[in-house]
Short mmCIF file of C-alpha atoms in Angstrom, two decimals:
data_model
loop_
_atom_site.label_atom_id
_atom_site.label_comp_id
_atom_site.label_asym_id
_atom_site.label_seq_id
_atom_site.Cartn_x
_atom_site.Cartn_y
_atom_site.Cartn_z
CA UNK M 1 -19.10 41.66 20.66
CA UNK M 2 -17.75 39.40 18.56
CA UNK M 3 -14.72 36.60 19.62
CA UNK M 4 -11.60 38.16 18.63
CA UNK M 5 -8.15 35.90 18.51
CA UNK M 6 -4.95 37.74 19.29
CA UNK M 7 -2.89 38.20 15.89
CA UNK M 8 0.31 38.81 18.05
CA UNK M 9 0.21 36.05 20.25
CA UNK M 10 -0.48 33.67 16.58
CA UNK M 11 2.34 35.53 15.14
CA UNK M 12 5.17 34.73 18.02
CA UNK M 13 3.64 31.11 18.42
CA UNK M 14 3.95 30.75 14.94
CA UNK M 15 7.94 31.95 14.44
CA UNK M 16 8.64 30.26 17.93
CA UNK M 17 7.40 26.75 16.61
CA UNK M 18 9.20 27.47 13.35
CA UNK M 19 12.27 27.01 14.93
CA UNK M 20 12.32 23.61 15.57
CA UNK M 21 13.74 21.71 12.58
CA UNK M 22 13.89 24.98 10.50
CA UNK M 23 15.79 24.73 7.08
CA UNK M 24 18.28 27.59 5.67
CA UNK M 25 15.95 28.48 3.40
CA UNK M 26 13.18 28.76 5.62
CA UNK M 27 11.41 25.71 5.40
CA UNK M 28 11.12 22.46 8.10
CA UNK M 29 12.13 19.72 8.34
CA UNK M 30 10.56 17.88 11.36
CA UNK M 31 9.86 14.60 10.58
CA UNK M 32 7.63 12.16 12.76
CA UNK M 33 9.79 11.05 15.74
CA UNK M 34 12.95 13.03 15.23
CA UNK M 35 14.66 14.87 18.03
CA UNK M 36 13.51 18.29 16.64
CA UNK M 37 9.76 16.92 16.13
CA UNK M 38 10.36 15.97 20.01
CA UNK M 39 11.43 19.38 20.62
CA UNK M 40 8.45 21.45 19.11
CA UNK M 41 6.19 19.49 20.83
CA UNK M 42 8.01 19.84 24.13
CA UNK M 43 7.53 23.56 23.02
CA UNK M 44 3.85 23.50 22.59
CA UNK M 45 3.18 21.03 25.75
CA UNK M 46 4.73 23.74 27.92
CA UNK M 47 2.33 26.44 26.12
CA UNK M 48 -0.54 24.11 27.49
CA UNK M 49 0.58 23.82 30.49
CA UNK M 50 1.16 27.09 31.18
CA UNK M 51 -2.48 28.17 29.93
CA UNK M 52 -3.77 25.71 32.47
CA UNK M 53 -4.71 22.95 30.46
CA UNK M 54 -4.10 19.47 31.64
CA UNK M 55 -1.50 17.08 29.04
CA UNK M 56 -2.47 14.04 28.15
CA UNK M 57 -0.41 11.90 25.48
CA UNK M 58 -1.61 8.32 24.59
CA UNK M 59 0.20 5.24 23.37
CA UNK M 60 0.63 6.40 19.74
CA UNK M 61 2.16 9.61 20.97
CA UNK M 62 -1.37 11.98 20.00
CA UNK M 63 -0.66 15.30 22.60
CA UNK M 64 -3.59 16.19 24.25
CA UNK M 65 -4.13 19.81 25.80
CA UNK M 66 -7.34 19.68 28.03
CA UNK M 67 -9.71 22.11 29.36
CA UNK M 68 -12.59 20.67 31.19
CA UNK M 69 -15.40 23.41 33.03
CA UNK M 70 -15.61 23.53 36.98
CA UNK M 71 -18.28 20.57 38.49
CA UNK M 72 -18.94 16.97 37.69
CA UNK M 73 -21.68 17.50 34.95
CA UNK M 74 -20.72 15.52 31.90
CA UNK M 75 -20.54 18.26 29.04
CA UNK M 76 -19.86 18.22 25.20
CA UNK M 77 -16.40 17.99 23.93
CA UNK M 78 -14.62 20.20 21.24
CA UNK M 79 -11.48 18.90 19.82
CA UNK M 80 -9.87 21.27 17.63
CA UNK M 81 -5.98 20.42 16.50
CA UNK M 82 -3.64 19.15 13.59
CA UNK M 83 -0.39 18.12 13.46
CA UNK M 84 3.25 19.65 13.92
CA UNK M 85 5.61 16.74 11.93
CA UNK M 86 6.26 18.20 8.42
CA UNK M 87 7.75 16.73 5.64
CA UNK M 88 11.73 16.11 4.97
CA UNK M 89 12.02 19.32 3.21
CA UNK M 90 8.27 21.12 4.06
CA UNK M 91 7.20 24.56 4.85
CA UNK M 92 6.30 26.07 8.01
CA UNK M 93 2.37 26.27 7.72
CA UNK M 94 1.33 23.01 6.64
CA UNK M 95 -0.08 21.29 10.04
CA UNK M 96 1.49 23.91 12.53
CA UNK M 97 -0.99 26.67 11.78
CA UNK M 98 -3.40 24.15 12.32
CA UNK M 99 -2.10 23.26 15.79
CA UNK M 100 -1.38 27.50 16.74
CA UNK M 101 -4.23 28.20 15.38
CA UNK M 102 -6.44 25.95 17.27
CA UNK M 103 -4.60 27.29 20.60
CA UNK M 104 -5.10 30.68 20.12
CA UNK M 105 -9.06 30.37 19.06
CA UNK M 106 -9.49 28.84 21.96
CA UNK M 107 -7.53 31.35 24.05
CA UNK M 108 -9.60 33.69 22.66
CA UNK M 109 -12.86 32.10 23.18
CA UNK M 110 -11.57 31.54 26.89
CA UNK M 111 -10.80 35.21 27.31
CA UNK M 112 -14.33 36.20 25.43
CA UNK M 113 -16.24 34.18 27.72
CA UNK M 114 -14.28 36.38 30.58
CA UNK M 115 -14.72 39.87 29.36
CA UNK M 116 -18.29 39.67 28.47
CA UNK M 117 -19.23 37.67 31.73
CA UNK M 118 -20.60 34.56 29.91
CA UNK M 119 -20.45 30.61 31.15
CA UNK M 120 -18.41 27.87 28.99
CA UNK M 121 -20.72 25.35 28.76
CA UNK M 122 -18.67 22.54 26.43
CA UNK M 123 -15.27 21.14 27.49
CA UNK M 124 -12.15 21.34 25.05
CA UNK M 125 -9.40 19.24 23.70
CA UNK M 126 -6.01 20.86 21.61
CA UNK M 127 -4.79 17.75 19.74
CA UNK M 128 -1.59 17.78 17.96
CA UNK M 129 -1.26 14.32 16.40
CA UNK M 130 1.36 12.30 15.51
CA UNK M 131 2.63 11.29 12.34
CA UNK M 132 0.10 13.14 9.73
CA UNK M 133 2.54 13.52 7.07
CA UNK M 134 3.74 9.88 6.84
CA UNK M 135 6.79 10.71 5.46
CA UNK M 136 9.01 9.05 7.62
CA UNK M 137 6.63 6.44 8.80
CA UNK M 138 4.13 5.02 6.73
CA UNK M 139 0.77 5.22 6.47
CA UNK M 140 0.25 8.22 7.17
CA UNK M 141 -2.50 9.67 9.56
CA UNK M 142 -0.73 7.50 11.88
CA UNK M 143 -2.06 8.97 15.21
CA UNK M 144 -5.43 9.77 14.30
CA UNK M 145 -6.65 6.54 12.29
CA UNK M 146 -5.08 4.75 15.58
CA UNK M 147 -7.37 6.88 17.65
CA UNK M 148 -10.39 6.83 15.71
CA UNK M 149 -9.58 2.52 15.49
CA UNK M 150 -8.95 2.09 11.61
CA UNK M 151 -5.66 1.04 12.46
CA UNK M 152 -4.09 -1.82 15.86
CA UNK M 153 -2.10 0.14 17.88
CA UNK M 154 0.57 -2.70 17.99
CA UNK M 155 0.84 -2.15 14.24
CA UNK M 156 0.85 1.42 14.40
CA UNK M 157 3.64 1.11 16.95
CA UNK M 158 5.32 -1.75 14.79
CA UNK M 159 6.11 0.82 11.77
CA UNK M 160 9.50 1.19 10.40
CA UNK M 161 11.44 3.82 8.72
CA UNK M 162 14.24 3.18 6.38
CA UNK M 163 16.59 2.60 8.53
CA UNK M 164 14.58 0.53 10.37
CA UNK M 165 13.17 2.64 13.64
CA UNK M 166 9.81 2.06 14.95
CA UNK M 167 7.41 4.01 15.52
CA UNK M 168 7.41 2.85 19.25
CA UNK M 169 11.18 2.96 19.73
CA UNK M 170 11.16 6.64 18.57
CA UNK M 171 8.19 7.66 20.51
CA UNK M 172 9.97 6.20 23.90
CA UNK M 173 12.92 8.11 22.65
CA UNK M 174 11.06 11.65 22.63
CA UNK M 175 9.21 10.86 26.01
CA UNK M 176 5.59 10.58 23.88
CA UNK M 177 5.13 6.64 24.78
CA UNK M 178 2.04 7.95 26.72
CA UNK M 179 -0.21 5.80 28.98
CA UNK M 180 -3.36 8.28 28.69
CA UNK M 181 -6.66 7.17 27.27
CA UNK M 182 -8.07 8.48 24.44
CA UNK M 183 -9.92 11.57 25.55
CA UNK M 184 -13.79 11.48 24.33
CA UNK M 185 -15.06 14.25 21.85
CA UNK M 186 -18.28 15.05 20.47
CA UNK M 187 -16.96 17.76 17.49
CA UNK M 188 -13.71 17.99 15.75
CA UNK M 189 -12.71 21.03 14.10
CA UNK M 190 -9.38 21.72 12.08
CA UNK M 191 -8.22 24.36 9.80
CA UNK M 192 -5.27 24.10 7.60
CA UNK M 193 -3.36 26.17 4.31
CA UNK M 194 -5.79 25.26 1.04
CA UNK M 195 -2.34 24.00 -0.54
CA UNK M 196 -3.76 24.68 -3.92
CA UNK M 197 -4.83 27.97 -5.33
CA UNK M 198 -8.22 27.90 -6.27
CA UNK M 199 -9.60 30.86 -2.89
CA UNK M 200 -6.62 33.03 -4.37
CA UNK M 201 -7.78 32.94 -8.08
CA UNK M 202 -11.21 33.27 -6.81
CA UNK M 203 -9.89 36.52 -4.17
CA UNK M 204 -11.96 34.23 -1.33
CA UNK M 205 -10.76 33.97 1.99
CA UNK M 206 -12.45 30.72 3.38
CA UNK M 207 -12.97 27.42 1.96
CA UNK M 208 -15.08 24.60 3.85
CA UNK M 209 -14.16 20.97 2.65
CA UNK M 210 -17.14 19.62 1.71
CA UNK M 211 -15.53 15.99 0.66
CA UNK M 212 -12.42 13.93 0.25
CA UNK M 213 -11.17 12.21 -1.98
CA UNK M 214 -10.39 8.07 -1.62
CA UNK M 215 -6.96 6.99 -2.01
CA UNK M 216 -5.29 3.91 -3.09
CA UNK M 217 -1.35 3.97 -1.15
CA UNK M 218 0.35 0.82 -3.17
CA UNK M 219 4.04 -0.34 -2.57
CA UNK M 220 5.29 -2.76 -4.74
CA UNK M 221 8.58 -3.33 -6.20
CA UNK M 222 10.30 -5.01 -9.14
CA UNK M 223 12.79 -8.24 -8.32
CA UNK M 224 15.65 -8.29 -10.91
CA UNK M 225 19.50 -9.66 -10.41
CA UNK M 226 22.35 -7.64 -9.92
CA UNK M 227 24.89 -7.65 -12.95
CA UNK M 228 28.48 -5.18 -13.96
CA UNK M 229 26.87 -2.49 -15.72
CA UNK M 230 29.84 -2.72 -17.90
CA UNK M 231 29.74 -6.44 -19.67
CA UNK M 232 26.92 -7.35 -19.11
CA UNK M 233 24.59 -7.36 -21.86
CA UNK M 234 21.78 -5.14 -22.46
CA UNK M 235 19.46 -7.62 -23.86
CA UNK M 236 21.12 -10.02 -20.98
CA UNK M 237 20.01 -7.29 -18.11
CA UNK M 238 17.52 -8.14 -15.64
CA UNK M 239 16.94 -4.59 -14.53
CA UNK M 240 14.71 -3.56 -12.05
CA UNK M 241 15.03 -0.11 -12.13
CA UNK M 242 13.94 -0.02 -15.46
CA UNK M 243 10.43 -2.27 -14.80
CA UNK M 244 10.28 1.07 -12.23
CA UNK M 245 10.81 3.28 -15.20
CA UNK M 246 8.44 1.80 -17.20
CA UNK M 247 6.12 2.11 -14.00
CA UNK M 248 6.58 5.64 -13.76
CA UNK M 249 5.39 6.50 -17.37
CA UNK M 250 2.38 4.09 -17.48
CA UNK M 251 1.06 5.70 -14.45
CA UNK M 252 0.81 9.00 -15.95
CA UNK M 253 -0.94 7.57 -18.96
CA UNK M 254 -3.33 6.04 -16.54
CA UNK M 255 -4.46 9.41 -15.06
CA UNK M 256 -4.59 11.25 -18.77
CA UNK M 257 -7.04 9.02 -19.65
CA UNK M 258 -9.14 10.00 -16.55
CA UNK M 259 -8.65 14.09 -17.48
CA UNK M 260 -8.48 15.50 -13.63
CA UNK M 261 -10.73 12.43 -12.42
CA UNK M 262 -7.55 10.67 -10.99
CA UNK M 263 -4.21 11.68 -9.74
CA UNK M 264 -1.32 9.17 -9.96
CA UNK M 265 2.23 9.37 -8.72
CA UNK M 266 4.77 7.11 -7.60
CA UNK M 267 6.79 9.94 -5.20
CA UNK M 268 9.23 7.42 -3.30
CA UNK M 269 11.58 5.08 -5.45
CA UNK M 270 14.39 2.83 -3.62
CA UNK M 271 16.54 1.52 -5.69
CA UNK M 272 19.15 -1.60 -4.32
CA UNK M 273 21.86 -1.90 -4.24
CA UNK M 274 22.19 1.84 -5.66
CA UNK M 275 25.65 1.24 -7.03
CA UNK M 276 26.25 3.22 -10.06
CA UNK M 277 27.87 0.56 -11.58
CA UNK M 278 25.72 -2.33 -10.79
CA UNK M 279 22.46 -3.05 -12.40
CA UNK M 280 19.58 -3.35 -9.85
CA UNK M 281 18.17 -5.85 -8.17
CA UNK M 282 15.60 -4.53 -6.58
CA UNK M 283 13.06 -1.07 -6.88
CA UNK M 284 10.83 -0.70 -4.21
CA UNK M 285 7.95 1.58 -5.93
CA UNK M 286 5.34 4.20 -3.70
CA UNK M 287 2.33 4.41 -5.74
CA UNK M 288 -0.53 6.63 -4.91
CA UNK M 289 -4.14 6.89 -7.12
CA UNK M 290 -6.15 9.41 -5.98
CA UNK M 291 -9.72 9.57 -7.20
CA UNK M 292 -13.52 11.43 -5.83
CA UNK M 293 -15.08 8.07 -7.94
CA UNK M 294 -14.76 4.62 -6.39
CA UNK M 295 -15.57 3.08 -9.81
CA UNK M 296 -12.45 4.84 -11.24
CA UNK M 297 -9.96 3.90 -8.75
CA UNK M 298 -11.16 0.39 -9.18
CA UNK M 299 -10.50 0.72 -12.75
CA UNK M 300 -7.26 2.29 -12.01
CA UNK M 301 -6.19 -0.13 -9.38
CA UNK M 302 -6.69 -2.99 -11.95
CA UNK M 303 -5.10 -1.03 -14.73
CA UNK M 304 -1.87 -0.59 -12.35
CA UNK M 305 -1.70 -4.33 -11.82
CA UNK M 306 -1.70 -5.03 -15.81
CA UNK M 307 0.90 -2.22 -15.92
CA UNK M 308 3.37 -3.57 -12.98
CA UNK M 309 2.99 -7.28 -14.63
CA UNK M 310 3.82 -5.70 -18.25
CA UNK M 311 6.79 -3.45 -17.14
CA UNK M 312 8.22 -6.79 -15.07
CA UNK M 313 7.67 -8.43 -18.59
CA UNK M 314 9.60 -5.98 -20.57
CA UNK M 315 12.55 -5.41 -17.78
CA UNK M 316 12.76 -9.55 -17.79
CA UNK M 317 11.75 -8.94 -14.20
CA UNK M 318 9.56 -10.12 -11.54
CA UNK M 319 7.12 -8.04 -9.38
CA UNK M 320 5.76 -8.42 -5.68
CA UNK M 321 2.71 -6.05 -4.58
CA UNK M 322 3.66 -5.62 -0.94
CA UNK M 323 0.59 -3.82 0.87
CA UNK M 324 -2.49 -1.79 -0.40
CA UNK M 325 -3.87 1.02 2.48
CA UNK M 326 -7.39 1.79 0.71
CA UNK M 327 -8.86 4.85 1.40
CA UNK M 328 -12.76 5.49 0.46
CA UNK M 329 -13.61 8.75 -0.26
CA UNK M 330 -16.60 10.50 1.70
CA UNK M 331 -17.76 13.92 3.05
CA UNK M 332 -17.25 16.01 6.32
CA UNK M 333 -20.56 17.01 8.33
CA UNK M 334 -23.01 19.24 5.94
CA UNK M 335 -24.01 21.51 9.17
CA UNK M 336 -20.37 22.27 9.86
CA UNK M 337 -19.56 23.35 6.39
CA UNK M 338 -22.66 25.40 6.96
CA UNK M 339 -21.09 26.72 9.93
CA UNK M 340 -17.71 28.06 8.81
CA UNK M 341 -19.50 29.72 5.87
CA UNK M 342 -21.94 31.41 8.25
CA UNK M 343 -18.99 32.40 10.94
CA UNK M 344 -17.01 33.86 7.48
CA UNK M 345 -20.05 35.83 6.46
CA UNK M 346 -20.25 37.55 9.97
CA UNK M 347 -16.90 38.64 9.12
CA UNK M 348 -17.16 40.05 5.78
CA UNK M 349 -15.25 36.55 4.37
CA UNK M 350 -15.87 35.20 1.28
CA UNK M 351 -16.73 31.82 0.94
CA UNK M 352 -16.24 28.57 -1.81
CA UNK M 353 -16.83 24.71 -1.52
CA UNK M 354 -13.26 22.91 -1.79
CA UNK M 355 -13.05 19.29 -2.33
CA UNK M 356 -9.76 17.97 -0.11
CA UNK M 357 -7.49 15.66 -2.47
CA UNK M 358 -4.76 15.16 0.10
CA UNK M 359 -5.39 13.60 3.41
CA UNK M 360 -6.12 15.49 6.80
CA UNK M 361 -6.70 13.85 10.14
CA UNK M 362 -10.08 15.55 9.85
CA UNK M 363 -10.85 12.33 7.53
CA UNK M 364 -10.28 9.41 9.70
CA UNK M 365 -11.62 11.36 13.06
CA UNK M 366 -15.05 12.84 10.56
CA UNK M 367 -15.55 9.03 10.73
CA UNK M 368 -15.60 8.72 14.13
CA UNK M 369 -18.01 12.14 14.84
CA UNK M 370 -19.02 15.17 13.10
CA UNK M 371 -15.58 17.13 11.62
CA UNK M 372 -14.47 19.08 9.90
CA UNK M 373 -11.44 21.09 8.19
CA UNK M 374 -11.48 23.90 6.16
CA UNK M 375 -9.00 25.98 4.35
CA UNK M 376 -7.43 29.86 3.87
CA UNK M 377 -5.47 30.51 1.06
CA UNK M 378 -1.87 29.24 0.18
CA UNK M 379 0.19 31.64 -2.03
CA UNK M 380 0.78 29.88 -5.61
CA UNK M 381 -0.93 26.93 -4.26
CA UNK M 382 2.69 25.50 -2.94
CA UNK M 383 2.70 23.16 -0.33
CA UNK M 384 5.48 20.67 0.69
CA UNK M 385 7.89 22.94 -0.39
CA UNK M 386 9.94 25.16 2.02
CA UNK M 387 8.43 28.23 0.23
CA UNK M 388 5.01 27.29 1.00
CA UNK M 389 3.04 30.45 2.43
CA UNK M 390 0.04 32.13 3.79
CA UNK M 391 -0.27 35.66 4.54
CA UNK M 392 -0.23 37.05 8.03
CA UNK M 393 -4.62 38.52 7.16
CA UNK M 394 -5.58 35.34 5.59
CA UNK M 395 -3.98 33.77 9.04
CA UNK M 396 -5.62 35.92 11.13
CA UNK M 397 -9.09 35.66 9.40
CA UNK M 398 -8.83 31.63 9.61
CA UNK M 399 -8.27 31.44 13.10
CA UNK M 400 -10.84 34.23 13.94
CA UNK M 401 -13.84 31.71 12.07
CA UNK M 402 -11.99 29.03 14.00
CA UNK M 403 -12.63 30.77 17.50
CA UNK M 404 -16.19 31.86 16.11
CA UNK M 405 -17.40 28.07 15.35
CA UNK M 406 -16.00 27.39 18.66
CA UNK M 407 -18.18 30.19 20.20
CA UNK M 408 -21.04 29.14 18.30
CA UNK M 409 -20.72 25.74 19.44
CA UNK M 410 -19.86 26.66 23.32
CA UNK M 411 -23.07 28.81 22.96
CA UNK M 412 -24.91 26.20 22.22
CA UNK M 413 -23.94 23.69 24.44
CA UNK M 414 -22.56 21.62 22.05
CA UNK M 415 -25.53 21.15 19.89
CA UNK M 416 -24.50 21.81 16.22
CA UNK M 417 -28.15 22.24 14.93
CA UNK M 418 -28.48 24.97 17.31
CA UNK M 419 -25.46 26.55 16.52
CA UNK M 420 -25.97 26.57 13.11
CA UNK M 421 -29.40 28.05 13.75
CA UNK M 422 -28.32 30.89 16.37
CA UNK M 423 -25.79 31.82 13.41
CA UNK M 424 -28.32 32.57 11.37
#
């Protein structure tokens, strides 16, 4: 008999969560922090609770759902989780299928255990962490680099948003200033929408993340002096937002020359004082390279400097490079990849290596002890757009390989050699 999750019960968690921060036209926007973020994971804290698991949340507002067995014997942990902020104007699967899905898989392995009379021999943890997407609050994977310890917690807590809210003052708003330690694991699974569209073109329903890519997260801005955009001279102007425009364009020169080696964008521009008659003073400037090739995003991260001191030149500005989060790239655990492929076969899935260009919170926490995430197909390939979606078989089908690595892994105590071998 094979571990079955309950489509229904995915379906009404899914819409019920959707509700929280839900967009008219049928997106989210739950942002790290905000009073609907609060509410969804009021929402899923009650599900928890109500399933018997015991909530934990720590002091960078992670939500914990745990399930330890009966008896004192220290046993192997399985974490399983994502995240349930979205961006300002997201869609409704990115992160929260990860989260529902992670409940209901191990729902499912809990009832499977039941029917067919068999022990649970590892203890679990549901995580829902805080602040993946770093939209409001950057960096982003806020809540699980803080866990894992690649970032203080007194800087984590010490972020701002644009109007100037911490971190720590919003989490004491919402009630998830928590006081819990960070609960031990051994295993980390997560499963999110591909967000791209290579398992639809390819009519494959499963797809393992074998690496990630490293990242380069850059703000700098360009210092010019406010002047009437009326008298003032154009050769007199000391524009910043034009040492931004020039920014903009150089960057995508930078990746051309790297064909699809390296991804560039600049996706957040503030502009001061942003009076349409008054040239700028000031353009604060969110760069992102993205590259699977060290060597190239050093070369690209050098390239970038010569470009921001060349637009300041020609915009008779100055420039300031305010903070650099680097990001190496690196790969999630071979005999967990192995795993979800083997789990897919048993259920007549197909299968194909992806290579994760955006960041998960599988990344920091695959640092910290064998992870993974893996992927079902996105529709298009949209993501962070309120029309992002996933259909209801390719949900279903995620969550059951989900619940079957669990299985695996419960079966054998923990061991992921074993697992992978008993799959066989």
């Amino acid at each position: 008999m094979t571990v079955a999750v309950d489509m229904s019960l995915l379906t009404r968690m899914m819409e019920a969560v959707s509700a929280f921060g839900a967009t008219p036209d049928g997106g989210l926007n739950r942002q790290a922090g905000s009073t609907e973020h609060g509410k969804a994971r009021d929402w899923f804290r009650e599900r928890l609770a109500e399933s018997g698991y015991t909530i934990q949340v720590d002091a960078i507002g992670n939500l914990y759902g745990l399930l330890r067995q009966p008896g004192d014997a220290p046993r192997p942990t399985i974490m399983v989780g994502s995240h349930l902020d979205s961006q300002p104007f997201g869609g409704r699967f990115d992160g929260t299928y990860g989260v529902i899905a992670a409940y209901v898989a191990i729902e499912a392995v809990r009832a499977h255990a039941s029917q067919a009379g068999l022990p649970l021999n590892v203890d679990f943890v549901i995580v829902d962490w805080m602040n993946e997407e770093g939209a409001r609050f950057q960096p982003s994977l806020l809540g699980s680099s803080t866990y894992c310890g690649e970032l203080g917690l007194n800087y984590a807590l010490s972020r701002v948003d644009s109007a100037g809210l911490s971190v720590g003052g919003e989490l004491e708003r919402n009630g998830y200033r928590g006081t819990d330690p960070y609960p031990h694991a051994d295993t980390y699974l997560e499963i999110h929408i591909e967000g791209d569209d290579a398992l639809e073109k390819a009519e494959l329903q499963i797809g393992p993340f074998t690496r990630y890519w490293g990242a380069l997260k850059i703000r700098a801005a360009m210092l010019g002096e406010t002047a009437h955009t009326g008298p003032t001279r154009m050769q007199d102007r000391k524009d910043a937002g034009l040492g931004a425009a020039l920014v903009q364009v150089g960057l995508r020169e930078i990746a051309r020359r790297r064909d699809d080696a390296l991804y560039t964008s600049c996706g957040r521009l503030v502009v001061e004082p942003n009076s349409p008659n008054m040239v700028p003073d000031r353009a604060t400037m969110f760069i992102e390279l993205r590259s699977p090739d060290p060597v190239a995003l050093a070369e690209a991260e050098q390239e970038l400097m010569d470009l921001l001191a060349e637009s300041a030149r020609q915009a008779q500005v100055s420039h300031e490079v305010i903070s650099i989060d680097r990001r190496e790239a690196g790969s999630f655990d071979p005999r967990l990849v192995e795993l979800c492929e083997k789990e897919a076969a048993r259920r007549g899935l197909g299968t194909m290596h992806l290579e994760t260009i955006g960041g998960h919170d599988a990344v920091p926490v695959s640092r910290k002890m064998p992870g993974i995430v893996f992927a079902i197909p996105s529709v298009g390939g949209v993501i962070h757009h309120p029309t992002e979606f996933s259909r209801d078989k390719d949900l279903l089908d995620g969550a059951n390989v989900l619940a079957g690595m669990v299985w695996s892994l419960n079966a054998a105590e923990g061991d992921i050699d074993r697992a992978v071998a008993v799959t066989s």
